[in-house]
Coordinates of C-alpha atoms in Angstrom, one line a residue:
M1 CA 77.6 58.1 24.0
T2 CA 75.1 60.7 22.7
D3 CA 77.4 63.5 23.9
N4 CA 80.1 62.4 21.4
T5 CA 78.0 61.1 18.5
G6 CA 74.8 63.2 18.4
A7 CA 71.2 61.9 18.7
M8 CA 70.7 58.2 19.4
N9 CA 68.5 58.0 16.2
D10 CA 71.6 58.6 14.1
L11 CA 73.1 55.3 15.3
I12 CA 72.9 51.8 13.9
A13 CA 73.9 48.6 15.6
A14 CA 74.4 45.0 14.7
V15 CA 74.8 42.0 17.1
D16 CA 76.1 38.7 15.8
L17 CA 75.1 35.7 18.0
G18 CA 77.7 33.3 16.6
S19 CA 78.3 29.7 17.5
N20 CA 81.7 30.5 19.1
S21 CA 81.5 34.2 19.9
F22 CA 79.0 37.0 20.3
H23 CA 79.9 40.4 18.7
M24 CA 78.4 43.8 18.7
V25 CA 79.2 46.9 16.7
I26 CA 77.6 50.3 17.0
A27 CA 78.2 52.8 14.2
Q28 CA 77.0 56.0 12.7
E29 CA 76.1 56.8 9.1
F30 CA 78.3 59.6 7.9
Q31 CA 78.3 60.9 4.3
G32 CA 77.5 57.6 2.8
E33 CA 79.9 55.7 5.0
I34 CA 79.7 53.8 8.3
R35 CA 81.8 55.1 11.2
T36 CA 82.3 52.6 13.9
L37 CA 81.9 54.0 17.4
E38 CA 81.9 50.9 19.6
R39 CA 82.9 47.3 19.0
R40 CA 82.7 44.4 21.5
G41 CA 83.2 40.7 21.3
Q42 CA 83.1 37.9 23.8
K43 CA 83.7 34.1 23.6
V44 CA 80.5 32.3 24.4
Q45 CA 80.9 28.9 22.7
L46 CA 77.2 28.4 22.3
A47 CA 77.7 25.5 20.0
A48 CA 79.7 23.6 22.6
G49 CA 76.5 23.6 24.7
L50 CA 74.5 21.6 22.2
D51 CA 74.0 17.9 23.0
E52 CA 73.4 15.1 20.6
R53 CA 69.6 15.8 20.7
G54 CA 70.1 19.4 19.7
I55 CA 69.3 20.8 23.2
L56 CA 71.2 23.9 24.2
S57 CA 72.4 23.5 27.8
E58 CA 71.4 25.9 30.6
E59 CA 75.1 26.6 31.2
A60 CA 75.7 27.7 27.6
Q61 CA 72.5 29.8 27.6
Q62 CA 73.7 31.6 30.8
R63 CA 77.1 32.4 29.1
G64 CA 75.2 34.0 26.2
L65 CA 72.8 35.9 28.5
E66 CA 75.6 37.3 30.6
C67 CA 77.3 38.6 27.4
L68 CA 74.1 40.2 26.2
R69 CA 73.6 42.0 29.5
E70 CA 76.8 43.8 28.8
F71 CA 75.8 44.6 25.2
A72 CA 72.4 45.9 26.3
Q73 CA 74.1 48.7 28.2
F74 CA 75.4 50.2 25.0
M75 CA 72.2 49.8 23.0
Q76 CA 69.6 51.4 25.3
G77 CA 67.4 53.9 23.6
M78 CA 68.3 53.0 20.0
E79 CA 65.5 52.8 17.4
P80 CA 64.5 49.2 16.9
R81 CA 64.4 49.6 13.1
R82 CA 68.1 50.6 13.2
V83 CA 69.2 47.5 15.3
S84 CA 69.9 44.1 13.8
V85 CA 70.4 41.1 16.1
L86 CA 71.2 38.0 14.1
A87 CA 71.6 34.4 15.3
T88 CA 73.5 31.8 13.3
N89 CA 74.3 28.1 13.2
A90 CA 74.1 27.2 16.9
L91 CA 70.6 28.6 17.3
R92 CA 69.5 27.3 13.9
A93 CA 70.4 23.8 15.3
A94 CA 69.0 24.2 18.8
R95 CA 65.6 22.7 19.3
N96 CA 65.0 24.8 22.4
R97 CA 66.2 28.0 20.7
Q98 CA 62.9 29.8 21.4
Q99 CA 63.5 29.5 25.1
F100 CA 66.9 31.2 24.8
I101 CA 65.6 33.8 22.3
E102 CA 62.8 34.9 24.6
R103 CA 65.2 35.3 27.6
A104 CA 67.7 37.2 25.4
E105 CA 65.1 39.5 23.9
E106 CA 64.0 40.5 27.4
I107 CA 67.5 41.5 28.2
L108 CA 68.3 43.3 25.0
G109 CA 65.0 44.9 24.3
Y110 CA 65.3 44.1 20.6
P111 CA 64.0 41.2 18.5
I112 CA 66.4 38.4 17.6
E113 CA 66.3 37.0 14.1
V114 CA 67.6 33.5 13.3
I115 CA 69.1 33.6 9.7
A116 CA 69.5 30.8 7.3
G117 CA 73.0 29.7 6.1
R118 CA 72.8 31.4 2.7
E119 CA 71.5 34.6 4.2
E120 CA 74.5 34.5 6.6
A121 CA 76.7 34.1 3.6
R122 CA 75.1 37.0 1.8
L123 CA 75.7 39.3 4.8
I124 CA 79.2 38.1 5.3
Y125 CA 80.0 38.9 1.6
L126 CA 78.4 42.4 2.0
G127 CA 80.6 43.1 5.0
V128 CA 83.8 41.8 3.3
A129 CA 83.0 43.7 0.0
H130 CA 82.8 47.0 1.8
T131 CA 86.2 46.5 3.4
L132 CA 88.0 45.8 0.1
A133 CA 88.9 47.9 -2.9
D134 CA 86.0 48.0 -5.4
D135 CA 88.0 46.1 -8.0
A136 CA 86.7 44.2 -10.9
G137 CA 87.2 40.4 -10.8
R138 CA 85.6 37.7 -8.8
R139 CA 86.7 36.8 -5.3
L140 CA 86.2 33.7 -3.2
V141 CA 85.2 34.6 0.4
V142 CA 85.5 32.0 3.2
D143 CA 84.2 32.5 6.7
I144 CA 84.9 29.7 9.2
G145 CA 82.5 30.1 12.1
G146 CA 81.9 28.1 15.2
G147 CA 79.3 25.8 13.7
S148 CA 79.2 26.5 10.0
T149 CA 81.5 27.7 7.2
E150 CA 80.3 30.1 4.5
F151 CA 81.6 30.2 1.0
I152 CA 80.8 33.0 -1.4
I153 CA 81.9 33.9 -4.9
G154 CA 81.2 37.5 -5.7
E155 CA 82.2 40.4 -7.8
R156 CA 82.2 43.9 -6.3
F157 CA 79.1 44.0 -4.2
E158 CA 77.1 41.2 -5.9
P159 CA 77.4 37.6 -4.8
K160 CA 77.3 35.0 -7.6
A161 CA 77.2 31.9 -5.4
L162 CA 76.3 31.4 -1.7
E163 CA 76.7 28.3 0.4
S164 CA 76.9 27.4 4.0
L165 CA 78.3 24.0 5.1
H166 CA 77.9 22.3 8.4
M167 CA 81.4 22.5 9.7
G168 CA 83.0 25.0 12.2
C169 CA 85.9 25.4 14.6
V170 CA 83.8 24.5 17.7
S171 CA 81.8 21.6 16.2
Y172 CA 85.0 20.1 14.5
T173 CA 87.0 20.4 17.7
K174 CA 84.2 18.8 19.7
Q175 CA 83.8 16.0 17.1
F176 CA 87.4 15.1 16.3
F177 CA 89.2 16.1 19.5
P178 CA 86.4 15.4 22.1
D179 CA 88.8 14.9 25.0
G180 CA 91.1 17.6 23.9
V181 CA 93.9 15.3 22.9
I182 CA 95.7 16.3 19.6
T183 CA 97.1 13.7 17.3
E184 CA 98.2 13.7 13.7
A185 CA 95.6 11.0 12.9
R186 CA 92.8 13.0 14.4
F187 CA 93.8 16.1 12.6
D188 CA 94.0 14.3 9.3
D189 CA 90.5 12.8 9.9
A190 CA 89.1 16.3 10.5
V191 CA 90.7 17.5 7.2
D192 CA 89.3 14.5 5.3
A193 CA 85.8 15.1 6.8
A194 CA 86.0 18.8 5.7
R195 CA 87.1 17.8 2.2
Q196 CA 84.2 15.5 2.0
E197 CA 81.8 18.3 2.8
L198 CA 83.5 20.5 0.2
L199 CA 82.7 18.0 -2.5
N200 CA 79.2 19.4 -2.5
I201 CA 80.4 22.8 -3.9
E202 CA 83.8 22.1 -5.4
T203 CA 82.8 21.5 -9.0
H204 CA 80.3 24.5 -9.2
Y205 CA 82.7 26.9 -7.5
K206 CA 85.7 25.9 -9.7
Q207 CA 83.5 26.4 -12.8
L208 CA 82.7 29.9 -11.7
G209 CA 86.3 30.7 -10.8
W210 CA 87.8 33.6 -8.9
H211 CA 90.8 35.9 -9.1
S212 CA 91.5 36.2 -5.3
A213 CA 90.7 34.5 -2.1
V214 CA 89.6 36.3 1.1
G215 CA 89.0 35.0 4.6
S216 CA 87.0 36.6 7.4
S217 CA 86.3 36.0 11.1
G218 CA 88.2 34.5 14.0
T219 CA 89.9 31.3 12.7
I220 CA 91.3 32.9 9.6
R221 CA 92.3 36.1 11.5
A222 CA 94.1 33.9 14.1
A223 CA 95.9 31.9 11.4
E224 CA 97.2 35.0 9.7
Q225 CA 98.3 36.6 13.0
A226 CA 100.1 33.4 14.0
L227 CA 102.0 33.3 10.7
V228 CA 103.0 36.9 11.0
E229 CA 104.0 36.9 14.6
N230 CA 106.1 33.8 14.2
G231 CA 107.8 35.3 11.2
W232 CA 106.5 32.7 8.7
E233 CA 104.6 35.1 6.5
A234 CA 104.6 38.9 6.0
E235 CA 100.9 39.0 5.2
G236 CA 98.2 36.5 4.3
I237 CA 98.0 32.7 4.4
T238 CA 99.8 30.4 2.1
P239 CA 100.1 26.5 1.8
A240 CA 103.7 26.8 3.2
G241 CA 102.5 28.8 6.1
L242 CA 99.6 26.3 6.8
K243 CA 102.2 23.5 6.8
K244 CA 104.2 25.2 9.5
L245 CA 101.0 25.9 11.6
R246 CA 100.0 22.3 11.3
K247 CA 103.5 21.1 12.4
Q248 CA 103.4 23.5 15.4
M249 CA 99.9 22.5 16.5
L250 CA 100.8 18.8 16.4
Q251 CA 103.5 19.5 19.0
Y252 CA 100.9 20.2 21.6
A253 CA 99.5 17.2 23.5
T254 CA 96.1 18.7 24.2
T255 CA 94.1 21.8 23.3
D256 CA 94.7 23.1 26.8
D257 CA 98.5 23.2 26.0
V258 CA 98.1 25.3 22.9
S259 CA 100.2 28.5 23.3
L260 CA 100.7 29.9 19.8
P261 CA 101.8 33.5 19.4
G262 CA 99.1 35.4 17.5
V263 CA 96.3 33.1 18.7
K264 CA 94.3 34.7 21.5
P265 CA 93.8 32.6 24.7
E266 CA 90.1 32.4 24.2
R267 CA 90.5 30.9 20.7
R268 CA 93.3 28.4 21.4
Q269 CA 91.0 25.5 22.5
V270 CA 89.0 25.5 19.2
F271 CA 91.8 26.6 16.8
I272 CA 92.7 23.1 15.9
G273 CA 89.2 22.4 14.4
G274 CA 89.3 25.6 12.5
L275 CA 92.8 25.0 11.2
A276 CA 91.7 21.5 9.8
I277 CA 88.8 23.2 7.9
L278 CA 91.2 25.9 6.6
Q279 CA 93.6 23.2 5.4
A280 CA 90.8 21.4 3.6
V281 CA 89.7 24.6 1.9
F282 CA 93.3 25.2 0.6
D283 CA 93.6 21.6 -0.6
T284 CA 90.2 21.4 -2.3
F285 CA 90.4 24.7 -4.1
G286 CA 94.1 24.7 -4.8
L287 CA 94.6 28.1 -3.1
E288 CA 98.0 29.8 -3.3
R289 CA 97.2 32.7 -1.0
M290 CA 94.3 34.0 1.1
I291 CA 94.2 37.5 2.5
Y292 CA 92.2 38.4 5.7
S293 CA 89.4 41.0 5.8
D294 CA 88.0 42.7 8.9
G295 CA 84.5 42.6 7.4
A296 CA 82.2 39.9 8.5
L297 CA 78.5 39.2 9.4
R298 CA 78.0 42.1 11.7
E299 CA 79.5 44.6 9.3
G300 CA 77.3 43.2 6.6
A301 CA 74.3 43.6 8.8
L302 CA 75.1 47.2 9.3
W303 CA 75.4 47.8 5.5
D304 CA 72.2 45.9 5.1
L305 CA 70.4 48.3 7.5
V306 CA 71.8 51.3 5.5
G307 CA 70.7 49.7 2.3
R308 CA 67.2 49.2 3.5
S309 CA 67.0 52.8 4.7
T310 CA 67.9 53.9 1.2
H311 CA 65.6 51.4 -0.5
E312 CA 68.5 49.3 -1.9
N313 CA 66.6 46.3 -0.6
V314 CA 67.6 42.8 -1.4
R315 CA 64.3 41.6 -0.2
E316 CA 62.5 43.3 -3.1
R317 CA 64.7 41.4 -5.6
T318 CA 64.2 38.2 -3.7
V319 CA 60.4 38.5 -3.8
Q320 CA 60.5 39.4 -7.5
A321 CA 62.7 36.4 -8.3
M322 CA 60.5 34.0 -6.4
A323 CA 57.4 35.3 -8.2
E324 CA 59.1 34.8 -11.5
R325 CA 60.3 31.3 -10.5
F326 CA 56.8 30.1 -9.7
Y327 CA 55.1 31.9 -12.7
V328 CA 52.9 34.2 -10.6
D329 CA 50.3 36.2 -12.5
T330 CA 52.1 39.6 -12.0
A331 CA 49.1 41.6 -13.2
Q332 CA 46.8 40.1 -10.6
A333 CA 49.5 40.4 -7.9
Q334 CA 49.8 44.1 -8.7
R335 CA 46.0 44.6 -8.5
V336 CA 45.9 42.9 -5.1
K337 CA 49.0 44.9 -3.9
E338 CA 47.5 48.3 -4.9
M339 CA 44.2 47.5 -3.3
A340 CA 45.8 46.2 -0.1
R341 CA 48.0 49.4 0.1
A342 CA 45.0 51.6 -0.4
L343 CA 43.2 49.9 2.5
F344 CA 46.3 50.0 4.6
A345 CA 46.6 53.8 4.2
Q346 CA 43.0 54.2 5.6
V347 CA 43.6 52.3 8.8
Q348 CA 47.3 52.8 9.4
K349 CA 46.9 55.7 11.8
D350 CA 44.1 54.1 13.9
W351 CA 45.9 50.7 14.1
K352 CA 49.2 52.5 14.8
L353 CA 51.1 50.6 12.1
D354 CA 54.4 52.1 10.9
N355 CA 55.4 52.1 7.2
G356 CA 57.4 48.9 7.6
W357 CA 54.2 46.9 7.8
G358 CA 53.3 48.2 4.4
Y359 CA 56.3 46.3 2.9
W360 CA 55.1 43.0 4.4
L361 CA 51.7 43.6 2.8
D362 CA 53.4 44.3 -0.5
W363 CA 55.5 41.1 -0.4
A364 CA 52.6 38.9 0.7
S365 CA 50.5 40.4 -2.1
Q366 CA 53.2 39.5 -4.7
L367 CA 53.6 36.0 -3.4
H368 CA 50.1 35.0 -2.3
E369 CA 49.4 32.9 -5.4
I370 CA 52.8 31.1 -5.8
G371 CA 51.2 27.8 -4.6
L372 CA 49.2 27.7 -7.9
S373 CA 52.3 26.4 -9.6
I374 CA 51.9 23.2 -7.6
A375 CA 48.1 22.7 -7.6
H376 CA 44.9 24.8 -7.4
S377 CA 43.5 22.8 -4.6
G378 CA 44.8 24.2 -1.3
F379 CA 47.2 26.4 -3.2
H380 CA 47.4 28.8 -0.2
K381 CA 48.9 25.9 1.9
H382 CA 51.4 25.0 -0.9
G383 CA 52.4 28.6 -1.1
A384 CA 53.0 28.9 2.6
Y385 CA 55.2 25.8 2.5
L386 CA 57.3 27.3 -0.3
V387 CA 57.7 30.6 1.4
Q388 CA 58.6 28.9 4.8
H389 CA 61.2 26.5 3.4
A390 CA 62.8 28.3 0.4
D391 CA 66.1 30.2 0.7
L392 CA 64.9 33.8 0.6
L393 CA 67.9 36.1 0.7
G394 CA 67.3 39.2 2.9
F395 CA 64.7 37.4 5.0
T396 CA 65.4 35.8 8.4
R397 CA 63.7 32.6 9.5
Q398 CA 61.2 34.6 11.5
G399 CA 60.6 36.9 8.5
Q400 CA 59.8 33.8 6.3
A401 CA 57.4 32.6 9.0
K402 CA 55.6 35.9 8.8
L403 CA 55.2 35.8 5.1
A404 CA 54.2 32.1 5.2
A405 CA 51.5 32.9 7.7
M406 CA 50.1 35.6 5.5
V407 CA 50.1 33.5 2.4
R408 CA 48.5 30.6 4.3
S409 CA 45.8 32.9 5.7
H410 CA 44.9 34.9 2.6
R411 CA 41.9 32.8 1.7
R412 CA 39.5 30.2 3.1
K413 CA 39.6 29.7 6.9
F414 CA 41.2 32.5 8.8
L415 CA 43.0 30.8 11.7
P416 CA 44.8 33.1 14.2
E417 CA 46.8 30.0 15.4
S418 CA 48.6 30.2 12.0
F419 CA 50.5 33.1 13.6
S420 CA 51.5 31.3 16.7
E421 CA 55.2 31.2 15.6
I422 CA 55.3 35.0 15.2
A423 CA 56.8 36.9 18.1
P424 CA 54.0 38.3 20.4
A425 CA 55.3 41.9 19.8
S426 CA 54.4 41.7 16.1
R427 CA 51.6 39.1 16.0
T428 CA 48.8 41.6 16.3
A429 CA 50.1 43.8 13.4
M430 CA 50.6 40.7 11.2
I431 CA 47.0 39.6 11.8
Q432 CA 45.7 43.1 11.0
I433 CA 47.5 43.4 7.7
T434 CA 46.5 39.9 6.8
R435 CA 42.8 41.0 7.2
L436 CA 43.6 43.7 4.7
L437 CA 45.2 41.2 2.3
R438 CA 42.1 39.0 2.5
L439 CA 39.9 41.9 1.6
A440 CA 42.1 42.9 -1.3
V441 CA 42.1 39.4 -2.7
V442 CA 38.3 39.1 -2.4
L443 CA 37.7 42.4 -4.1
N444 CA 39.9 41.3 -7.0
H445 CA 38.5 37.9 -7.6
S446 CA 37.4 39.0 -11.1
R447 CA 41.1 39.2 -12.0
G448 CA 40.6 42.5 -13.9
A449 CA 37.5 41.5 -15.8
H450 CA 35.9 44.8 -14.6
P451 CA 37.2 47.8 -12.7
V452 CA 37.0 47.7 -8.9
P453 CA 36.5 50.9 -7.0
C454 CA 38.6 51.4 -3.9
P455 CA 36.2 51.2 -1.0
L456 CA 36.1 53.3 2.0
L457 CA 37.5 51.4 5.0
R458 CA 36.6 52.5 8.5
S459 CA 38.2 51.0 11.7
E460 CA 37.3 51.2 15.3
G461 CA 39.7 49.0 17.2
D462 CA 39.3 45.5 15.6
R463 CA 36.0 46.4 14.0
L464 CA 36.1 47.1 10.2
Q465 CA 33.4 48.6 8.0
L466 CA 33.9 48.4 4.3
V467 CA 31.8 50.9 2.2
L468 CA 31.4 50.5 -1.5
P469 CA 29.7 52.9 -4.0
E470 CA 25.9 52.6 -3.9
G471 CA 24.5 50.0 -6.2
W472 CA 28.0 48.5 -7.0
L473 CA 27.4 45.2 -5.1
A474 CA 24.0 44.7 -6.7
E475 CA 25.7 44.9 -10.1
H476 CA 28.4 42.5 -9.0
P477 CA 26.6 39.7 -7.2
L478 CA 29.6 37.3 -7.2
T479 CA 31.8 39.8 -5.3
A480 CA 28.9 40.5 -3.0
R481 CA 28.6 36.8 -2.2
D482 CA 32.4 36.5 -1.7
L483 CA 32.4 39.5 0.7
A484 CA 29.5 38.0 2.7
A485 CA 31.5 34.8 3.0
E486 CA 34.5 36.9 4.2
V487 CA 32.4 38.5 6.9
S488 CA 31.6 35.0 8.2
Q489 CA 35.3 33.9 8.0
Q490 CA 36.5 36.9 10.0
K491 CA 33.7 36.5 12.5
G492 CA 34.8 32.9 13.0
A493 CA 38.3 34.2 13.8
G494 CA 36.9 36.6 16.4
F495 CA 36.9 39.8 14.2
S496 CA 34.0 42.1 13.2
L497 CA 33.7 43.0 9.5
E498 CA 30.7 44.9 8.1
I499 CA 29.9 45.5 4.4
A500 CA 28.0 48.7 3.9

């Protein structure tokens, strides 16, 4: 591949571990655009392997792992920071997802991030928006996946509303057509169930309004292709076209019998569930036409990678919005952030930390006091809970776990087990930067009552020595006492800290 495209570090890649299919796209940034070099997709039906207890079967895991072995051949040698591997609804729901993730990461050689439904919706919209004309006017974007369906209202590149509902082509086919038998009553039950789910967003979305409707991913692509190849529509999907599709599908006795031109063989068995959801979407929102877009989650992930490399980072806006929402003392957060960054700069080389860890330190500094909006007592625990469970656009589930661990550990007992959910590959770095955050917080306990000099910080492996100007600690006995307590806390966690 490098012979045709240049150096490997010019490439970016996104892998979408969907509930029905896994997809990979490898591309190159070229004059502000993304040029696709390789695109692969394979039906895996991960969601079909989930039992009623939320356990992902070994058979389903093996289907996924076999697919990833093929993908891995294309991705060898790429920079980790330029690769995004995202997992969606099936792995969100799987109780044993970590087992699959560890095996998959060993095959791919890159970390896998499980994303929340609204983050999935944000990335889908980003992918769709980049494939359409940059016209004014709001658009409704619908993406029917294997286990969830995302709904977004946005204008140009900015989403105005993001939702993810628990209904997908695999899960609905499994629920309403469990033995594969197709009947009109079953189809109508599936449509009714989808309409019931849509009640959660119907009023809000209709109030926002839209000028056009766009669909993405497999079900909607298959529906449009079936309409076109059967000569029922020239382009797009309409209520009349859906009526013809419904009539045609009800002529098949079972999902194994489905043989509809335009619907690929690997999609035929789950198309009935997706069609029921699409019918409910048209009925609920009164749609007259929906066009199809090639953009989807994986394309959005690529644009997100490009955006982060040029500092157009949604995570910065998310952190800022959360700080405002919970009335964070921004002046204090800035003091802690600046001090933490100054300490980071002094140990970065010795600890072999890349610049990306500095951003995590920034975000944790900005959010470390959000728990104060709930109660002062144990506010670090309250803050960690908020960070862990809020919808933070731009952050994956693992990313939120990282931030939550830092917020939880920025004061009082320093417990390395708080980082047990962090992937081993990044756990050491997370603990290291949290040590710096703790020092920045202690040094700024006065909350700006007096100037705090930036100390000299020396590192030798895990050993830290903090050096302050001569006589300063004697003039600030409260800070001296706090630092002495911090020495004890870090010692209890197995780390050496010396105040000179």
